[in-house]
Amino acid sequence: DVATAKSTRWQRSRIAWYGGETEIVDWTTGTALWYSTGTPPLRIRWVLVRDPNGERRTVAYFSTDMHQSAPTIITDFVKRWSHEVTFEDARAQLGLETQRQWSDKAIERTTPALFGLFSIVVLMAYAFYPHGQLPLSQAAWYPKSHATFHDL
């Protein structure tokens, strides 16, 4: 196991991290072949990332771009997180991927329309509350300090 082997050579870097922060991580990298039934093997670069303080679990990232450096692979994955949150919010708040279209063309029209409407609502909220002081809907069992799409 590469992650626990004493012979593994770890490097330490400061990486752009979630929330606009930077984080010091240990990483090691290598190449491998990714096998999948019915397709030819695919060359990948893998990167193992561990927390030098041991507070977070060790994770693996993969890239098919063999020229990409390990720190770039890590930061590219971190940058994806905001996209993942956007899609999760769109599923929860707008019903993305739950529409019942009968044609590919309808699907191709509906998803961009939902994202467009989402953007318009957010821009309107910023126009009405330029300093970010949106009124928050509160519940006794769920206190919150930041506005959600529901509040808009």
PDB file of C-alpha atoms in Angstrom:
ATOM      1  CA  ASP A   1       0.000   0.000   0.000  1.00  0.00           C
ATOM      2  CA  VAL A   2       1.654   3.213  -1.220  1.00  0.00           C
ATOM      3  CA  ALA A   3      -0.041   5.410   1.395  1.00  0.00           C
ATOM      4  CA  THR A   4       1.433   3.495   4.340  1.00  0.00           C
ATOM      5  CA  ALA A   5       4.718   2.207   2.868  1.00  0.00           C
ATOM      6  CA  LYS A   6       7.822   3.551   4.578  1.00  0.00           C
ATOM      7  CA  SER A   7       9.537   3.740   1.174  1.00  0.00           C
ATOM      8  CA  THR A   8       6.998   6.239  -0.215  1.00  0.00           C
ATOM      9  CA  ARG A   9       8.601   9.618  -0.918  1.00  0.00           C
ATOM     10  CA  TRP A  10       6.195  12.358   0.170  1.00  0.00           C
ATOM     11  CA  GLN A  11       6.575  15.972  -0.886  1.00  0.00           C
ATOM     12  CA  ARG A  12       5.113  18.926   0.989  1.00  0.00           C
ATOM     13  CA  SER A  13       3.416  21.872  -0.751  1.00  0.00           C
ATOM     14  CA  ARG A  14       1.144  24.787   0.060  1.00  0.00           C
ATOM     15  CA  ILE A  15      -1.959  24.297  -2.093  1.00  0.00           C
ATOM     16  CA  ALA A  16      -4.915  26.578  -2.891  1.00  0.00           C
ATOM     17  CA  TRP A  17      -7.701  25.051  -0.799  1.00  0.00           C
ATOM     18  CA  TYR A  18     -11.419  25.256  -0.162  1.00  0.00           C
ATOM     19  CA  GLY A  19     -12.916  28.598   0.848  1.00  0.00           C
ATOM     20  CA  GLY A  20     -10.086  30.600  -0.726  1.00  0.00           C
ATOM     21  CA  GLU A  21      -7.635  29.356   1.894  1.00  0.00           C
ATOM     22  CA  THR A  22      -4.297  27.645   1.391  1.00  0.00           C
ATOM     23  CA  GLU A  23      -3.337  24.382   3.020  1.00  0.00           C
ATOM     24  CA  ILE A  24      -0.074  22.549   3.533  1.00  0.00           C
ATOM     25  CA  VAL A  25      -0.376  18.954   2.330  1.00  0.00           C
ATOM     26  CA  ASP A  26       1.910  16.008   1.740  1.00  0.00           C
ATOM     27  CA  TRP A  27       1.571  14.318  -1.627  1.00  0.00           C
ATOM     28  CA  THR A  28       3.090  11.594  -3.729  1.00  0.00           C
ATOM     29  CA  THR A  29       2.384  10.718  -7.341  1.00  0.00           C
ATOM     30  CA  GLY A  30       2.866   8.046  -9.947  1.00  0.00           C
ATOM     31  CA  THR A  31       1.368   6.609 -13.105  1.00  0.00           C
ATOM     32  CA  ALA A  32      -0.754   3.554 -13.731  1.00  0.00           C
ATOM     33  CA  LEU A  33      -3.070   1.923 -16.230  1.00  0.00           C
ATOM     34  CA  TRP A  34      -6.805   2.177 -15.576  1.00  0.00           C
ATOM     35  CA  TYR A  35      -8.624  -0.923 -16.768  1.00  0.00           C
ATOM     36  CA  SER A  36     -12.302  -1.024 -17.663  1.00  0.00           C
ATOM     37  CA  THR A  37     -14.143  -3.909 -19.291  1.00  0.00           C
ATOM     38  CA  GLY A  38     -14.505  -3.548 -23.040  1.00  0.00           C
ATOM     39  CA  THR A  39     -12.131  -0.603 -23.427  1.00  0.00           C
ATOM     40  CA  PRO A  40      -8.383  -0.360 -23.858  1.00  0.00           C
ATOM     41  CA  PRO A  41      -6.328   0.473 -20.748  1.00  0.00           C
ATOM     42  CA  LEU A  42      -6.054   4.194 -20.050  1.00  0.00           C
ATOM     43  CA  ARG A  43      -2.876   5.823 -18.741  1.00  0.00           C
ATOM     44  CA  ILE A  44      -3.482   7.948 -15.655  1.00  0.00           C
ATOM     45  CA  ARG A  45      -1.478  10.012 -13.210  1.00  0.00           C
ATOM     46  CA  TRP A  46      -2.514   9.380  -9.601  1.00  0.00           C
ATOM     47  CA  VAL A  47      -1.848  11.634  -6.642  1.00  0.00           C
ATOM     48  CA  LEU A  48      -2.175  10.633  -2.994  1.00  0.00           C
ATOM     49  CA  VAL A  49      -2.714  13.555  -0.623  1.00  0.00           C
ATOM     50  CA  ARG A  50      -2.379  13.332   3.139  1.00  0.00           C
ATOM     51  CA  ASP A  51      -2.671  15.816   5.960  1.00  0.00           C
ATOM     52  CA  PRO A  52       0.715  16.278   7.671  1.00  0.00           C
ATOM     53  CA  ASN A  53      -1.163  16.692  10.974  1.00  0.00           C
ATOM     54  CA  GLY A  54      -3.181  13.507  10.448  1.00  0.00           C
ATOM     55  CA  GLU A  55      -6.505  15.318  10.948  1.00  0.00           C
ATOM     56  CA  ARG A  56      -7.995  14.402   7.559  1.00  0.00           C
ATOM     57  CA  ARG A  57      -8.031  11.098   5.748  1.00  0.00           C
ATOM     58  CA  THR A  58      -5.661  10.386   2.869  1.00  0.00           C
ATOM     59  CA  VAL A  59      -7.347  10.801  -0.520  1.00  0.00           C
ATOM     60  CA  ALA A  60      -6.472   9.892  -4.107  1.00  0.00           C
ATOM     61  CA  TYR A  61      -6.946  12.016  -7.217  1.00  0.00           C
ATOM     62  CA  PHE A  62      -6.550  10.933 -10.830  1.00  0.00           C
ATOM     63  CA  SER A  63      -5.900  12.651 -14.142  1.00  0.00           C
ATOM     64  CA  THR A  64      -5.649  11.422 -17.705  1.00  0.00           C
ATOM     65  CA  ASP A  65      -3.396  14.388 -18.548  1.00  0.00           C
ATOM     66  CA  MET A  66       0.012  12.830 -18.056  1.00  0.00           C
ATOM     67  CA  HIS A  67       1.742  16.235 -18.293  1.00  0.00           C
ATOM     68  CA  GLN A  68      -0.218  17.766 -15.416  1.00  0.00           C
ATOM     69  CA  SER A  69       1.776  18.231 -12.207  1.00  0.00           C
ATOM     70  CA  ALA A  70       0.558  16.739  -8.944  1.00  0.00           C
ATOM     71  CA  PRO A  71      -0.104  20.147  -7.296  1.00  0.00           C
ATOM     72  CA  THR A  72      -2.127  21.195 -10.367  1.00  0.00           C
ATOM     73  CA  ILE A  73      -4.208  18.012 -10.193  1.00  0.00           C
ATOM     74  CA  ILE A  74      -4.954  18.736  -6.524  1.00  0.00           C
ATOM     75  CA  THR A  75      -5.902  22.387  -7.099  1.00  0.00           C
ATOM     76  CA  ASP A  76      -8.022  21.496 -10.149  1.00  0.00           C
ATOM     77  CA  PHE A  77     -10.013  19.089  -8.002  1.00  0.00           C
ATOM     78  CA  VAL A  78     -10.440  21.707  -5.259  1.00  0.00           C
ATOM     79  CA  LYS A  79     -11.645  24.237  -7.878  1.00  0.00           C
ATOM     80  CA  ARG A  80     -14.318  21.764  -8.981  1.00  0.00           C
ATOM     81  CA  TRP A  81     -15.988  21.895  -5.580  1.00  0.00           C
ATOM     82  CA  SER A  82     -17.859  25.143  -6.287  1.00  0.00           C
ATOM     83  CA  HIS A  83     -19.280  23.519  -9.435  1.00  0.00           C
ATOM     84  CA  GLU A  84     -20.366  20.468  -7.451  1.00  0.00           C
ATOM     85  CA  VAL A  85     -22.133  22.692  -4.917  1.00  0.00           C
ATOM     86  CA  THR A  86     -23.867  24.608  -7.725  1.00  0.00           C
ATOM     87  CA  PHE A  87     -25.200  21.407  -9.288  1.00  0.00           C
ATOM     88  CA  GLU A  88     -26.306  20.038  -5.908  1.00  0.00           C
ATOM     89  CA  ASP A  89     -28.138  23.290  -5.163  1.00  0.00           C
ATOM     90  CA  ALA A  90     -29.718  23.215  -8.617  1.00  0.00           C
ATOM     91  CA  ARG A  91     -30.938  19.663  -7.989  1.00  0.00           C
ATOM     92  CA  ALA A  92     -32.340  20.541  -4.562  1.00  0.00           C
ATOM     93  CA  GLN A  93     -33.814  23.970  -5.309  1.00  0.00           C
ATOM     94  CA  LEU A  94     -34.640  23.881  -9.024  1.00  0.00           C
ATOM     95  CA  GLY A  95     -35.350  20.214  -9.656  1.00  0.00           C
ATOM     96  CA  LEU A  96     -32.446  19.809 -12.068  1.00  0.00           C
ATOM     97  CA  GLU A  97     -32.357  16.265 -13.510  1.00  0.00           C
ATOM     98  CA  THR A  98     -35.901  15.572 -12.308  1.00  0.00           C
ATOM     99  CA  GLN A  99     -37.685  17.050 -15.320  1.00  0.00           C
ATOM    100  CA  ARG A 100     -39.703  14.692 -17.496  1.00  0.00           C
ATOM    101  CA  GLN A 101     -38.764  15.590 -21.028  1.00  0.00           C
ATOM    102  CA  TRP A 102     -39.412  13.251 -23.867  1.00  0.00           C
ATOM    103  CA  SER A 103     -36.743  14.457 -26.247  1.00  0.00           C
ATOM    104  CA  ASP A 104     -33.067  15.340 -26.166  1.00  0.00           C
ATOM    105  CA  LYS A 105     -33.878  18.817 -27.515  1.00  0.00           C
ATOM    106  CA  ALA A 106     -36.199  19.500 -24.568  1.00  0.00           C
ATOM    107  CA  ILE A 107     -33.468  18.457 -22.133  1.00  0.00           C
ATOM    108  CA  GLU A 108     -30.961  20.676 -23.954  1.00  0.00           C
ATOM    109  CA  ARG A 109     -33.315  23.656 -23.530  1.00  0.00           C
ATOM    110  CA  THR A 110     -34.545  23.089 -19.970  1.00  0.00           C
ATOM    111  CA  THR A 111     -31.240  22.787 -18.117  1.00  0.00           C
ATOM    112  CA  PRO A 112     -29.742  26.046 -19.465  1.00  0.00           C
ATOM    113  CA  ALA A 113     -33.074  27.792 -18.803  1.00  0.00           C
ATOM    114  CA  LEU A 114     -33.004  26.633 -15.166  1.00  0.00           C
ATOM    115  CA  PHE A 115     -29.441  27.872 -14.707  1.00  0.00           C
ATOM    116  CA  GLY A 116     -30.361  31.156 -16.400  1.00  0.00           C
ATOM    117  CA  LEU A 117     -33.302  31.668 -14.043  1.00  0.00           C
ATOM    118  CA  PHE A 118     -31.128  30.756 -11.069  1.00  0.00           C
ATOM    119  CA  SER A 119     -28.592  33.390 -12.166  1.00  0.00           C
ATOM    120  CA  ILE A 120     -31.280  36.043 -12.635  1.00  0.00           C
ATOM    121  CA  VAL A 121     -32.674  35.435  -9.134  1.00  0.00           C
ATOM    122  CA  VAL A 122     -29.208  35.662  -7.568  1.00  0.00           C
ATOM    123  CA  LEU A 123     -28.374  38.853  -9.512  1.00  0.00           C
ATOM    124  CA  MET A 124     -31.684  40.408  -8.458  1.00  0.00           C
ATOM    125  CA  ALA A 125     -30.946  39.588  -4.828  1.00  0.00           C
ATOM    126  CA  TYR A 126     -27.585  41.334  -5.129  1.00  0.00           C
ATOM    127  CA  ALA A 127     -29.278  44.339  -6.765  1.00  0.00           C
ATOM    128  CA  PHE A 128     -31.862  44.625  -3.970  1.00  0.00           C
ATOM    129  CA  TYR A 129     -29.392  43.898  -1.169  1.00  0.00           C
ATOM    130  CA  PRO A 130     -25.987  45.149  -2.418  1.00  0.00           C
ATOM    131  CA  HIS A 131     -24.387  44.865   1.024  1.00  0.00           C
ATOM    132  CA  GLY A 132     -25.464  41.249   1.444  1.00  0.00           C
ATOM    133  CA  GLN A 133     -27.905  41.837   4.296  1.00  0.00           C
ATOM    134  CA  LEU A 134     -30.649  39.559   3.005  1.00  0.00           C
ATOM    135  CA  PRO A 135     -33.504  38.842   5.399  1.00  0.00           C
ATOM    136  CA  LEU A 136     -33.157  35.219   6.497  1.00  0.00           C
ATOM    137  CA  SER A 137     -36.102  32.916   7.002  1.00  0.00           C
ATOM    138  CA  GLN A 138     -35.529  31.262  10.371  1.00  0.00           C
ATOM    139  CA  ALA A 139     -36.891  28.227  12.117  1.00  0.00           C
ATOM    140  CA  ALA A 140     -36.487  27.500  15.823  1.00  0.00           C
ATOM    141  CA  TRP A 141     -34.872  24.136  15.077  1.00  0.00           C
ATOM    142  CA  TYR A 142     -32.567  25.403  12.318  1.00  0.00           C
ATOM    143  CA  PRO A 143     -30.694  28.628  13.040  1.00  0.00           C
ATOM    144  CA  LYS A 144     -28.623  29.925  10.141  1.00  0.00           C
ATOM    145  CA  SER A 145     -26.274  32.833   9.623  1.00  0.00           C
ATOM    146  CA  HIS A 146     -26.053  32.917   5.808  1.00  0.00           C
ATOM    147  CA  ALA A 147     -28.724  33.325   3.156  1.00  0.00           C
ATOM    148  CA  THR A 148     -29.684  30.346   1.047  1.00  0.00           C
ATOM    149  CA  PHE A 149     -31.425  30.240  -2.320  1.00  0.00           C
ATOM    150  CA  HIS A 150     -34.676  29.686  -0.447  1.00  0.00           C
ATOM    151  CA  ASP A 151     -34.276  33.120   1.179  1.00  0.00           C
ATOM    152  CA  LEU A 152     -34.014  34.844  -2.190  1.00  0.00           C
TER     153      LEU A 152
END
